[in-house]
Amino acid sequence: MHIFPLAVALALAFFEETLFHGWGQKFYVSQEVFQEKTELQEVVIFENPLFGRVLALDGVIQLTEADEPIYHEMMTHVPLLSHPHPSSVLVLGGGDGGILREVAKHAAVKRMVLVEIDPDVISLSKKYFPKLSDGVFDDPRLEVIIGDAALFVKFSEELFDVILCDSTDPFGPGAVLFTSEFYGDCKARLKEGGLFVNQNGVPFLQGEEMTLTLNNRSPHFAQLGFYVAPIPTYAGGGMAFGWASDLTLPFEAIREEPFVQTLFYYNREIHKASFALPNYMLRKKPIPSEDP
Ligand code: SAM
């Protein structure tokens, strides 16, 4: 075999994430499982010897079997164990089912609503990542709505105790989920004492995403900030979760649940420690808008 075809073959055997220009992570593809452009985004699913099965949307890693529990546990249990009675939870995006799987572990939750724009993500996740949703799509507490989450929060009249915005990054269909209008509409969908959490990227490399959500959440919520968790395949340092509420001390871990012992990453010490932020994040402040 000539050297050139081998190089091409090896090149074809790697998935290179395209999130950052000039730097990125590369996964050896031991088996390509699925690849298709849905009406909304390019979906790629492949096997990697270290991370197991991997889902990428529009060239960006969304989750891997190996480290998805860190992200899904931290986005879910920090707010839900900080809320005294999280009986109704709204999940925006999150069509892979990982967040829903974690929300369903809370007996206090009586109603879950998922609003996912791309039905193919749900069907592909059920087919190729069955452990991810782990049967939650059959949970009688769940209502699945296919549509734009921005329109749902604008036109729905339902109120929720917790809103979890598990979106893609702020481009493509996810861009609208980082606007002031969207955060204002989310605020209107929260009951008194409600908690909001969003996926806020990796601040070391996506610092502009912190400024974006600080600027766009601050007009609507009295308290807002971030907590972090190290998710190996959200490359570039700790992953930030944006939080917002009108409560004074919104994210004290006040509830205990026996299932916490069974979790992969989350525990009460981790909960508390995740709010300790590095200086380069603490320095990020909303930029006052020019208009009066
Ligand atoms: N955990 C991943 C991360 O941190 O990047 C995100 C997981 S999940 C796959 C992201 C989901 O958001 C996708 O299924 C995508 O289709 C959905 N999504 C993007 N924009 C949306 C919108 N405007 N309304 C509803 N769902 C949206």
PDB file of C-alpha atoms and ligand atoms in Angstrom:
ATOM      1  CA  MET A   1       0.000   0.000   0.000  1.00  0.00           C
ATOM      2  CA  HIS A   2       1.528   3.372  -0.905  1.00  0.00           C
ATOM      3  CA  ILE A   3       2.133   5.808   1.998  1.00  0.00           C
ATOM      4  CA  PHE A   4      -0.336   8.359   0.602  1.00  0.00           C
ATOM      5  CA  PRO A   5      -3.475   6.126   0.710  1.00  0.00           C
ATOM      6  CA  LEU A   6      -2.540   5.051   4.269  1.00  0.00           C
ATOM      7  CA  ALA A   7      -2.298   8.718   5.332  1.00  0.00           C
ATOM      8  CA  VAL A   8      -5.657   9.373   3.724  1.00  0.00           C
ATOM      9  CA  ALA A   9      -7.116   6.311   5.405  1.00  0.00           C
ATOM     10  CA  LEU A  10      -5.826   7.444   8.819  1.00  0.00           C
ATOM     11  CA  ALA A  11      -7.031  10.978   8.176  1.00  0.00           C
ATOM     12  CA  LEU A  12     -10.454   9.518   7.473  1.00  0.00           C
ATOM     13  CA  ALA A  13     -10.211   7.542  10.749  1.00  0.00           C
ATOM     14  CA  PHE A  14     -10.259  10.719  12.895  1.00  0.00           C
ATOM     15  CA  PHE A  15     -13.044  13.152  13.837  1.00  0.00           C
ATOM     16  CA  GLU A  16     -11.705  16.665  14.345  1.00  0.00           C
ATOM     17  CA  GLU A  17     -13.911  19.047  16.323  1.00  0.00           C
ATOM     18  CA  THR A  18     -14.393  22.358  14.484  1.00  0.00           C
ATOM     19  CA  LEU A  19     -15.569  24.466  17.435  1.00  0.00           C
ATOM     20  CA  PHE A  20     -12.362  26.511  17.692  1.00  0.00           C
ATOM     21  CA  HIS A  21     -10.241  27.947  14.912  1.00  0.00           C
ATOM     22  CA  GLY A  22      -6.569  27.166  15.410  1.00  0.00           C
ATOM     23  CA  TRP A  23      -7.003  24.558  18.131  1.00  0.00           C
ATOM     24  CA  GLY A  24      -9.093  21.485  18.629  1.00  0.00           C
ATOM     25  CA  GLN A  25      -9.450  17.938  19.761  1.00  0.00           C
ATOM     26  CA  LYS A  26      -9.270  14.915  17.513  1.00  0.00           C
ATOM     27  CA  PHE A  27     -10.947  11.546  18.161  1.00  0.00           C
ATOM     28  CA  TYR A  28      -9.853   8.279  16.600  1.00  0.00           C
ATOM     29  CA  VAL A  29     -12.938   6.816  14.937  1.00  0.00           C
ATOM     30  CA  SER A  30     -12.833   3.087  15.591  1.00  0.00           C
ATOM     31  CA  GLN A  31     -16.272   2.760  14.014  1.00  0.00           C
ATOM     32  CA  GLU A  32     -18.525   5.231  12.254  1.00  0.00           C
ATOM     33  CA  VAL A  33     -22.062   4.545  13.534  1.00  0.00           C
ATOM     34  CA  PHE A  34     -24.204   7.232  11.890  1.00  0.00           C
ATOM     35  CA  GLN A  35     -23.831  10.373   9.824  1.00  0.00           C
ATOM     36  CA  GLU A  36     -26.627  12.507   8.342  1.00  0.00           C
ATOM     37  CA  LYS A  37     -27.634  16.102   7.820  1.00  0.00           C
ATOM     38  CA  THR A  38     -31.050  16.574   9.368  1.00  0.00           C
ATOM     39  CA  GLU A  39     -33.128  19.578   8.325  1.00  0.00           C
ATOM     40  CA  LEU A  40     -31.381  21.531  11.083  1.00  0.00           C
ATOM     41  CA  GLN A  41     -27.912  20.187  11.728  1.00  0.00           C
ATOM     42  CA  GLU A  42     -25.231  17.677  10.796  1.00  0.00           C
ATOM     43  CA  VAL A  43     -25.382  14.645  13.115  1.00  0.00           C
ATOM     44  CA  VAL A  44     -22.340  12.385  13.507  1.00  0.00           C
ATOM     45  CA  ILE A  45     -22.169   9.370  15.852  1.00  0.00           C
ATOM     46  CA  PHE A  46     -19.004   7.293  16.157  1.00  0.00           C
ATOM     47  CA  GLU A  47     -17.146   4.937  18.487  1.00  0.00           C
ATOM     48  CA  ASN A  48     -13.877   5.957  20.155  1.00  0.00           C
ATOM     49  CA  PRO A  49     -11.713   3.534  22.202  1.00  0.00           C
ATOM     50  CA  LEU A  50     -11.379   5.970  25.148  1.00  0.00           C
ATOM     51  CA  PHE A  51     -14.770   7.725  25.275  1.00  0.00           C
ATOM     52  CA  GLY A  52     -17.090   5.082  23.890  1.00  0.00           C
ATOM     53  CA  ARG A  53     -19.882   6.277  21.633  1.00  0.00           C
ATOM     54  CA  VAL A  54     -19.732   9.997  20.739  1.00  0.00           C
ATOM     55  CA  LEU A  55     -22.411  12.422  19.449  1.00  0.00           C
ATOM     56  CA  ALA A  56     -21.411  15.550  17.488  1.00  0.00           C
ATOM     57  CA  LEU A  57     -23.736  18.197  16.037  1.00  0.00           C
ATOM     58  CA  ASP A  58     -22.443  20.580  13.372  1.00  0.00           C
ATOM     59  CA  GLY A  59     -18.880  19.506  14.101  1.00  0.00           C
ATOM     60  CA  VAL A  60     -19.139  20.115  17.880  1.00  0.00           C
ATOM     61  CA  ILE A  61     -18.926  17.378  20.499  1.00  0.00           C
ATOM     62  CA  GLN A  62     -22.261  17.180  22.376  1.00  0.00           C
ATOM     63  CA  LEU A  63     -21.622  14.145  24.529  1.00  0.00           C
ATOM     64  CA  THR A  64     -19.610  10.961  24.957  1.00  0.00           C
ATOM     65  CA  GLU A  65     -20.691   7.849  26.842  1.00  0.00           C
ATOM     66  CA  ALA A  66     -17.655   8.109  29.127  1.00  0.00           C
ATOM     67  CA  ASP A  67     -18.050  11.646  30.489  1.00  0.00           C
ATOM     68  CA  GLU A  68     -21.693  12.601  29.838  1.00  0.00           C
ATOM     69  CA  PRO A  69     -22.701  11.815  33.445  1.00  0.00           C
ATOM     70  CA  ILE A  70     -20.528  14.689  34.743  1.00  0.00           C
ATOM     71  CA  TYR A  71     -22.326  17.253  32.605  1.00  0.00           C
ATOM     72  CA  HIS A  72     -25.843  15.866  33.043  1.00  0.00           C
ATOM     73  CA  GLU A  73     -25.483  15.363  36.818  1.00  0.00           C
ATOM     74  CA  MET A  74     -24.054  18.856  37.376  1.00  0.00           C
ATOM     75  CA  MET A  75     -26.577  20.668  35.202  1.00  0.00           C
ATOM     76  CA  THR A  76     -29.458  18.845  36.918  1.00  0.00           C
ATOM     77  CA  HIS A  77     -28.703  18.105  40.587  1.00  0.00           C
ATOM     78  CA  VAL A  78     -27.140  21.466  41.533  1.00  0.00           C
ATOM     79  CA  PRO A  79     -30.421  23.341  40.854  1.00  0.00           C
ATOM     80  CA  LEU A  80     -32.824  20.527  41.745  1.00  0.00           C
ATOM     81  CA  LEU A  81     -31.192  19.839  45.132  1.00  0.00           C
ATOM     82  CA  SER A  82     -31.122  23.587  45.770  1.00  0.00           C
ATOM     83  CA  HIS A  83     -34.879  23.917  45.217  1.00  0.00           C
ATOM     84  CA  PRO A  84     -37.156  22.975  48.159  1.00  0.00           C
ATOM     85  CA  HIS A  85     -39.831  21.378  45.952  1.00  0.00           C
ATOM     86  CA  PRO A  86     -38.835  21.091  42.241  1.00  0.00           C
ATOM     87  CA  SER A  87     -42.174  19.615  41.186  1.00  0.00           C
ATOM     88  CA  SER A  88     -42.185  20.968  37.611  1.00  0.00           C
ATOM     89  CA  VAL A  89     -39.068  21.098  35.430  1.00  0.00           C
ATOM     90  CA  LEU A  90     -38.677  22.509  31.910  1.00  0.00           C
ATOM     91  CA  VAL A  91     -35.770  21.181  29.811  1.00  0.00           C
ATOM     92  CA  LEU A  92     -34.900  23.225  26.708  1.00  0.00           C
ATOM     93  CA  GLY A  93     -32.832  21.430  24.053  1.00  0.00           C
ATOM     94  CA  GLY A  94     -31.530  18.281  25.679  1.00  0.00           C
ATOM     95  CA  GLY A  95     -33.033  15.986  23.051  1.00  0.00           C
ATOM     96  CA  ASP A  96     -30.467  13.299  23.825  1.00  0.00           C
ATOM     97  CA  GLY A  97     -32.321  12.605  27.088  1.00  0.00           C
ATOM     98  CA  GLY A  98     -29.342  12.836  29.463  1.00  0.00           C
ATOM     99  CA  ILE A  99     -30.741  15.754  31.475  1.00  0.00           C
ATOM    100  CA  LEU A 100     -34.209  14.164  31.590  1.00  0.00           C
ATOM    101  CA  ARG A 101     -32.686  10.919  32.897  1.00  0.00           C
ATOM    102  CA  GLU A 102     -31.200  12.807  35.826  1.00  0.00           C
ATOM    103  CA  VAL A 103     -34.322  14.929  36.464  1.00  0.00           C
ATOM    104  CA  ALA A 104     -36.434  11.759  36.613  1.00  0.00           C
ATOM    105  CA  LYS A 105     -34.351  10.504  39.583  1.00  0.00           C
ATOM    106  CA  HIS A 106     -36.044  13.164  41.770  1.00  0.00           C
ATOM    107  CA  ALA A 107     -39.249  11.809  43.315  1.00  0.00           C
ATOM    108  CA  ALA A 108     -40.216  15.448  44.008  1.00  0.00           C
ATOM    109  CA  VAL A 109     -40.571  16.021  40.248  1.00  0.00           C
ATOM    110  CA  LYS A 110     -44.189  15.490  39.159  1.00  0.00           C
ATOM    111  CA  ARG A 111     -43.936  17.015  35.652  1.00  0.00           C
ATOM    112  CA  MET A 112     -41.143  17.264  33.104  1.00  0.00           C
ATOM    113  CA  VAL A 113     -41.482  19.148  29.809  1.00  0.00           C
ATOM    114  CA  LEU A 114     -38.840  18.809  27.091  1.00  0.00           C
ATOM    115  CA  VAL A 115     -38.745  21.272  24.177  1.00  0.00           C
ATOM    116  CA  GLU A 116     -36.361  20.024  21.477  1.00  0.00           C
ATOM    117  CA  ILE A 117     -36.185  21.572  18.015  1.00  0.00           C
ATOM    118  CA  ASP A 118     -34.802  18.513  16.192  1.00  0.00           C
ATOM    119  CA  PRO A 119     -36.839  15.280  16.529  1.00  0.00           C
ATOM    120  CA  ASP A 120     -34.006  13.362  14.886  1.00  0.00           C
ATOM    121  CA  VAL A 121     -31.802  13.990  17.928  1.00  0.00           C
ATOM    122  CA  ILE A 122     -34.394  12.254  20.117  1.00  0.00           C
ATOM    123  CA  SER A 123     -34.884   9.295  17.779  1.00  0.00           C
ATOM    124  CA  LEU A 124     -31.161   8.869  17.135  1.00  0.00           C
ATOM    125  CA  SER A 125     -30.345   9.118  20.833  1.00  0.00           C
ATOM    126  CA  LYS A 126     -32.949   6.449  21.690  1.00  0.00           C
ATOM    127  CA  LYS A 127     -31.513   4.181  18.973  1.00  0.00           C
ATOM    128  CA  TYR A 128     -27.767   4.728  19.379  1.00  0.00           C
ATOM    129  CA  PHE A 129     -27.465   5.880  23.045  1.00  0.00           C
ATOM    130  CA  PRO A 130     -30.172   3.883  24.860  1.00  0.00           C
ATOM    131  CA  LYS A 131     -28.342   4.151  28.228  1.00  0.00           C
ATOM    132  CA  LEU A 132     -28.371   7.950  27.930  1.00  0.00           C
ATOM    133  CA  SER A 133     -32.129   8.382  28.205  1.00  0.00           C
ATOM    134  CA  ASP A 134     -32.444   5.022  30.031  1.00  0.00           C
ATOM    135  CA  GLY A 135     -36.172   4.771  29.326  1.00  0.00           C
ATOM    136  CA  VAL A 136     -37.039   8.309  30.492  1.00  0.00           C
ATOM    137  CA  PHE A 137     -38.923   9.035  27.262  1.00  0.00           C
ATOM    138  CA  ASP A 138     -41.540   6.541  28.540  1.00  0.00           C
ATOM    139  CA  ASP A 139     -41.837   8.268  31.929  1.00  0.00           C
ATOM    140  CA  PRO A 140     -45.508   9.243  32.458  1.00  0.00           C
ATOM    141  CA  ARG A 141     -44.392  12.552  34.023  1.00  0.00           C
ATOM    142  CA  LEU A 142     -42.816  13.620  30.716  1.00  0.00           C
ATOM    143  CA  GLU A 143     -44.285  15.718  27.916  1.00  0.00           C
ATOM    144  CA  VAL A 144     -42.096  16.101  24.795  1.00  0.00           C
ATOM    145  CA  ILE A 145     -42.688  19.130  22.573  1.00  0.00           C
ATOM    146  CA  ILE A 146     -40.920  19.369  19.222  1.00  0.00           C
ATOM    147  CA  GLY A 147     -40.241  23.012  18.461  1.00  0.00           C
ATOM    148  CA  ASP A 148     -38.112  26.072  19.051  1.00  0.00           C
ATOM    149  CA  ALA A 149     -37.569  26.542  22.779  1.00  0.00           C
ATOM    150  CA  ALA A 150     -37.519  30.325  22.279  1.00  0.00           C
ATOM    151  CA  LEU A 151     -41.072  30.230  20.932  1.00  0.00           C
ATOM    152  CA  PHE A 152     -42.234  27.880  23.675  1.00  0.00           C
ATOM    153  CA  VAL A 153     -41.099  30.154  26.509  1.00  0.00           C
ATOM    154  CA  LYS A 154     -42.605  33.133  24.692  1.00  0.00           C
ATOM    155  CA  PHE A 155     -46.070  31.693  24.113  1.00  0.00           C
ATOM    156  CA  SER A 156     -46.556  29.060  26.824  1.00  0.00           C
ATOM    157  CA  GLU A 157     -48.482  30.123  29.929  1.00  0.00           C
ATOM    158  CA  GLU A 158     -47.164  27.290  32.101  1.00  0.00           C
ATOM    159  CA  LEU A 159     -44.923  28.043  35.079  1.00  0.00           C
ATOM    160  CA  PHE A 160     -42.035  25.881  36.265  1.00  0.00           C
ATOM    161  CA  ASP A 161     -39.894  25.534  39.393  1.00  0.00           C
ATOM    162  CA  VAL A 162     -36.696  24.909  37.425  1.00  0.00           C
ATOM    163  CA  ILE A 163     -35.670  25.582  33.809  1.00  0.00           C
ATOM    164  CA  LEU A 164     -32.606  23.796  32.400  1.00  0.00           C
ATOM    165  CA  CYS A 165     -31.360  25.090  29.043  1.00  0.00           C
ATOM    166  CA  ASP A 166     -29.272  22.276  27.583  1.00  0.00           C
ATOM    167  CA  SER A 167     -28.687  23.893  24.192  1.00  0.00           C
ATOM    168  CA  THR A 168     -26.019  23.704  21.563  1.00  0.00           C
ATOM    169  CA  ASP A 169     -23.568  26.613  21.337  1.00  0.00           C
ATOM    170  CA  PRO A 170     -24.736  30.126  20.329  1.00  0.00           C
ATOM    171  CA  PHE A 171     -24.806  29.538  16.598  1.00  0.00           C
ATOM    172  CA  GLY A 172     -27.266  27.800  14.296  1.00  0.00           C
ATOM    173  CA  PRO A 173     -30.559  26.883  15.985  1.00  0.00           C
ATOM    174  CA  GLY A 174     -29.006  27.434  19.430  1.00  0.00           C
ATOM    175  CA  ALA A 175     -28.190  31.132  18.903  1.00  0.00           C
ATOM    176  CA  VAL A 176     -31.673  32.291  19.884  1.00  0.00           C
ATOM    177  CA  LEU A 177     -31.254  30.606  23.285  1.00  0.00           C
ATOM    178  CA  PHE A 178     -28.624  33.143  24.337  1.00  0.00           C
ATOM    179  CA  THR A 179     -30.614  36.368  23.802  1.00  0.00           C
ATOM    180  CA  SER A 180     -32.011  38.831  26.344  1.00  0.00           C
ATOM    181  CA  GLU A 181     -35.496  38.297  24.937  1.00  0.00           C
ATOM    182  CA  PHE A 182     -35.184  34.548  25.525  1.00  0.00           C
ATOM    183  CA  TYR A 183     -33.965  34.992  29.105  1.00  0.00           C
ATOM    184  CA  GLY A 184     -36.785  37.461  29.772  1.00  0.00           C
ATOM    185  CA  ASP A 185     -39.294  34.919  28.499  1.00  0.00           C
ATOM    186  CA  CYS A 186     -37.688  32.187  30.625  1.00  0.00           C
ATOM    187  CA  LYS A 187     -38.026  34.441  33.673  1.00  0.00           C
ATOM    188  CA  ALA A 188     -41.738  34.804  32.883  1.00  0.00           C
ATOM    189  CA  ARG A 189     -42.041  30.992  32.860  1.00  0.00           C
ATOM    190  CA  LEU A 190     -40.583  30.590  36.356  1.00  0.00           C
ATOM    191  CA  LYS A 191     -42.657  30.282  39.542  1.00  0.00           C
ATOM    192  CA  GLU A 192     -41.692  32.399  42.550  1.00  0.00           C
ATOM    193  CA  GLY A 193     -38.308  31.143  43.802  1.00  0.00           C
ATOM    194  CA  GLY A 194     -37.638  29.442  40.470  1.00  0.00           C
ATOM    195  CA  LEU A 195     -34.141  28.543  39.278  1.00  0.00           C
ATOM    196  CA  PHE A 196     -32.662  28.807  35.776  1.00  0.00           C
ATOM    197  CA  VAL A 197     -29.487  27.080  34.547  1.00  0.00           C
ATOM    198  CA  ASN A 198     -27.949  27.153  31.067  1.00  0.00           C
ATOM    199  CA  GLN A 199     -25.030  25.516  29.306  1.00  0.00           C
ATOM    200  CA  ASN A 200     -22.438  28.300  29.105  1.00  0.00           C
ATOM    201  CA  GLY A 201     -19.437  26.849  27.256  1.00  0.00           C
ATOM    202  CA  VAL A 202     -15.796  26.680  28.330  1.00  0.00           C
ATOM    203  CA  PRO A 203     -14.860  30.175  29.610  1.00  0.00           C
ATOM    204  CA  PHE A 204     -11.112  29.765  29.075  1.00  0.00           C
ATOM    205  CA  LEU A 205     -11.771  29.554  25.335  1.00  0.00           C
ATOM    206  CA  GLN A 206     -15.322  30.926  25.068  1.00  0.00           C
ATOM    207  CA  GLY A 207     -15.095  33.891  27.454  1.00  0.00           C
ATOM    208  CA  GLU A 208     -17.356  35.834  25.110  1.00  0.00           C
ATOM    209  CA  GLU A 209     -20.154  33.348  25.940  1.00  0.00           C
ATOM    210  CA  MET A 210     -19.904  34.363  29.608  1.00  0.00           C
ATOM    211  CA  THR A 211     -20.172  38.052  28.694  1.00  0.00           C
ATOM    212  CA  LEU A 212     -23.039  37.256  26.339  1.00  0.00           C
ATOM    213  CA  THR A 213     -25.121  35.483  28.952  1.00  0.00           C
ATOM    214  CA  LEU A 214     -24.181  37.920  31.756  1.00  0.00           C
ATOM    215  CA  ASN A 215     -25.319  40.819  29.583  1.00  0.00           C
ATOM    216  CA  ASN A 216     -28.486  39.104  28.480  1.00  0.00           C
ATOM    217  CA  ARG A 217     -29.546  37.569  31.806  1.00  0.00           C
ATOM    218  CA  SER A 218     -28.763  40.566  34.067  1.00  0.00           C
ATOM    219  CA  PRO A 219     -31.784  42.704  32.998  1.00  0.00           C
ATOM    220  CA  HIS A 220     -34.144  39.913  34.057  1.00  0.00           C
ATOM    221  CA  PHE A 221     -32.799  38.267  37.215  1.00  0.00           C
ATOM    222  CA  ALA A 222     -31.705  39.691  40.582  1.00  0.00           C
ATOM    223  CA  GLN A 223     -29.064  37.032  41.137  1.00  0.00           C
ATOM    224  CA  LEU A 224     -26.915  35.411  38.470  1.00  0.00           C
ATOM    225  CA  GLY A 225     -23.550  33.761  38.103  1.00  0.00           C
ATOM    226  CA  PHE A 226     -21.785  30.561  37.152  1.00  0.00           C
ATOM    227  CA  TYR A 227     -20.636  27.272  38.518  1.00  0.00           C
ATOM    228  CA  VAL A 228     -18.127  24.946  36.862  1.00  0.00           C
ATOM    229  CA  ALA A 229     -17.293  21.293  36.291  1.00  0.00           C
ATOM    230  CA  PRO A 230     -14.389  19.611  34.448  1.00  0.00           C
ATOM    231  CA  ILE A 231     -15.812  17.693  31.482  1.00  0.00           C
ATOM    232  CA  PRO A 232     -12.925  16.086  29.567  1.00  0.00           C
ATOM    233  CA  THR A 233     -14.446  16.342  26.098  1.00  0.00           C
ATOM    234  CA  TYR A 234     -15.666  19.928  26.507  1.00  0.00           C
ATOM    235  CA  ALA A 235     -12.079  20.754  25.741  1.00  0.00           C
ATOM    236  CA  GLY A 236     -10.236  23.807  27.070  1.00  0.00           C
ATOM    237  CA  GLY A 237     -10.788  23.801  30.821  1.00  0.00           C
ATOM    238  CA  GLY A 238     -13.779  23.837  33.175  1.00  0.00           C
ATOM    239  CA  MET A 239     -17.257  23.925  31.632  1.00  0.00           C
ATOM    240  CA  ALA A 240     -19.435  26.773  32.928  1.00  0.00           C
ATOM    241  CA  PHE A 241     -23.090  26.527  33.887  1.00  0.00           C
ATOM    242  CA  GLY A 242     -24.851  29.895  33.950  1.00  0.00           C
ATOM    243  CA  TRP A 243     -27.405  30.257  36.751  1.00  0.00           C
ATOM    244  CA  ALA A 244     -30.058  32.867  37.487  1.00  0.00           C
ATOM    245  CA  SER A 245     -32.760  33.400  40.116  1.00  0.00           C
ATOM    246  CA  ASP A 246     -34.436  36.091  42.194  1.00  0.00           C
ATOM    247  CA  LEU A 247     -33.612  34.279  45.434  1.00  0.00           C
ATOM    248  CA  THR A 248     -30.828  35.709  47.598  1.00  0.00           C
ATOM    249  CA  LEU A 249     -28.947  32.467  48.151  1.00  0.00           C
ATOM    250  CA  PRO A 250     -30.335  30.412  45.268  1.00  0.00           C
ATOM    251  CA  PHE A 251     -27.999  27.471  45.068  1.00  0.00           C
ATOM    252  CA  GLU A 252     -27.387  26.206  48.562  1.00  0.00           C
ATOM    253  CA  ALA A 253     -27.666  22.413  48.490  1.00  0.00           C
ATOM    254  CA  ILE A 254     -30.629  22.151  50.814  1.00  0.00           C
ATOM    255  CA  ARG A 255     -32.145  18.795  49.886  1.00  0.00           C
ATOM    256  CA  GLU A 256     -30.609  15.347  50.296  1.00  0.00           C
ATOM    257  CA  GLU A 257     -31.558  12.362  48.127  1.00  0.00           C
ATOM    258  CA  PRO A 258     -30.435   8.744  48.628  1.00  0.00           C
ATOM    259  CA  PHE A 259     -29.738   8.317  44.886  1.00  0.00           C
ATOM    260  CA  VAL A 260     -26.826  10.805  45.153  1.00  0.00           C
ATOM    261  CA  GLN A 261     -24.663   7.895  46.409  1.00  0.00           C
ATOM    262  CA  THR A 262     -25.223   6.134  43.063  1.00  0.00           C
ATOM    263  CA  LEU A 263     -24.092   9.088  40.924  1.00  0.00           C
ATOM    264  CA  PHE A 264     -20.850   9.125  38.926  1.00  0.00           C
ATOM    265  CA  TYR A 265     -19.647  12.637  39.775  1.00  0.00           C
ATOM    266  CA  TYR A 266     -22.030  14.814  41.826  1.00  0.00           C
ATOM    267  CA  ASN A 267     -21.971  14.966  45.636  1.00  0.00           C
ATOM    268  CA  ARG A 268     -22.622  17.748  48.167  1.00  0.00           C
ATOM    269  CA  GLU A 269     -18.935  18.747  48.455  1.00  0.00           C
ATOM    270  CA  ILE A 270     -18.688  18.950  44.668  1.00  0.00           C
ATOM    271  CA  HIS A 271     -21.919  20.986  44.657  1.00  0.00           C
ATOM    272  CA  LYS A 272     -20.450  23.568  47.015  1.00  0.00           C
ATOM    273  CA  ALA A 273     -16.984  23.561  45.430  1.00  0.00           C
ATOM    274  CA  SER A 274     -18.375  24.085  41.910  1.00  0.00           C
ATOM    275  CA  PHE A 275     -19.235  27.697  42.805  1.00  0.00           C
ATOM    276  CA  ALA A 276     -15.575  28.513  43.575  1.00  0.00           C
ATOM    277  CA  LEU A 277     -14.506  30.372  40.430  1.00  0.00           C
ATOM    278  CA  PRO A 278     -11.059  31.403  39.135  1.00  0.00           C
ATOM    279  CA  ASN A 279     -10.188  35.096  38.955  1.00  0.00           C
ATOM    280  CA  TYR A 280     -10.421  35.234  35.162  1.00  0.00           C
ATOM    281  CA  MET A 281     -14.089  34.233  35.473  1.00  0.00           C
ATOM    282  CA  LEU A 282     -14.812  36.509  38.451  1.00  0.00           C
ATOM    283  CA  ARG A 283     -13.541  39.475  36.449  1.00  0.00           C
ATOM    284  CA  LYS A 284     -16.224  38.952  33.798  1.00  0.00           C
ATOM    285  CA  LYS A 285     -18.943  41.565  34.329  1.00  0.00           C
ATOM    286  CA  PRO A 286     -21.928  42.594  32.212  1.00  0.00           C
ATOM    287  CA  ILE A 287     -21.001  45.307  29.684  1.00  0.00           C
ATOM    288  CA  PRO A 288     -23.429  48.254  30.170  1.00  0.00           C
ATOM    289  CA  SER A 289     -25.436  48.627  26.960  1.00  0.00           C
ATOM    290  CA  GLU A 290     -24.894  51.868  24.984  1.00  0.00           C
ATOM    291  CA  ASP A 291     -28.581  52.695  24.736  1.00  0.00           C
ATOM    292  CA  PRO A 292     -29.858  54.664  27.803  1.00  0.00           C
TER     293      PRO A 292
HETATM  294  N1  SAM B   1     -24.731  18.947  26.267  1.00  0.00           N
HETATM  295  C1  SAM B   1     -24.542  19.538  24.957  1.00  0.00           C
HETATM  296  C2  SAM B   1     -23.660  20.729  25.028  1.00  0.00           C
HETATM  297  O1  SAM B   1     -23.311  21.120  26.136  1.00  0.00           O
HETATM  298  O2  SAM B   1     -23.324  21.248  23.961  1.00  0.00           O
HETATM  299  C3  SAM B   1     -25.890  19.878  24.377  1.00  0.00           C
HETATM  300  C4  SAM B   1     -26.757  18.680  24.337  1.00  0.00           C
HETATM  301  S1  SAM B   1     -28.162  18.615  23.374  1.00  0.00           S
HETATM  302  C5  SAM B   1     -27.627  17.550  22.128  1.00  0.00           C
HETATM  303  C6  SAM B   1     -28.334  20.177  22.561  1.00  0.00           C
HETATM  304  C7  SAM B   1     -29.704  20.187  21.891  1.00  0.00           C
HETATM  305  O3  SAM B   1     -30.182  21.519  21.715  1.00  0.00           O
HETATM  306  C8  SAM B   1     -29.707  19.559  20.488  1.00  0.00           C
HETATM  307  O4  SAM B   1     -30.496  18.397  20.504  1.00  0.00           O
HETATM  308  C9  SAM B   1     -30.325  20.647  19.592  1.00  0.00           C
HETATM  309  O5  SAM B   1     -31.152  20.117  18.579  1.00  0.00           O
HETATM  310  C10 SAM B   1     -31.097  21.457  20.616  1.00  0.00           C
HETATM  311  N2  SAM B   1     -31.445  22.829  20.211  1.00  0.00           N
HETATM  312  C11 SAM B   1     -30.633  23.731  19.604  1.00  0.00           C
HETATM  313  N3  SAM B   1     -31.319  24.887  19.384  1.00  0.00           N
HETATM  314  C12 SAM B   1     -32.587  24.707  19.874  1.00  0.00           C
HETATM  315  C13 SAM B   1     -33.764  25.524  19.949  1.00  0.00           C
HETATM  316  N4  SAM B   1     -33.759  26.789  19.467  1.00  0.00           N
HETATM  317  N5  SAM B   1     -34.871  25.019  20.530  1.00  0.00           N
HETATM  318  C14 SAM B   1     -34.880  23.748  21.025  1.00  0.00           C
HETATM  319  N6  SAM B   1     -33.808  22.906  20.967  1.00  0.00           N
HETATM  320  C15 SAM B   1     -32.667  23.389  20.400  1.00  0.00           C
END
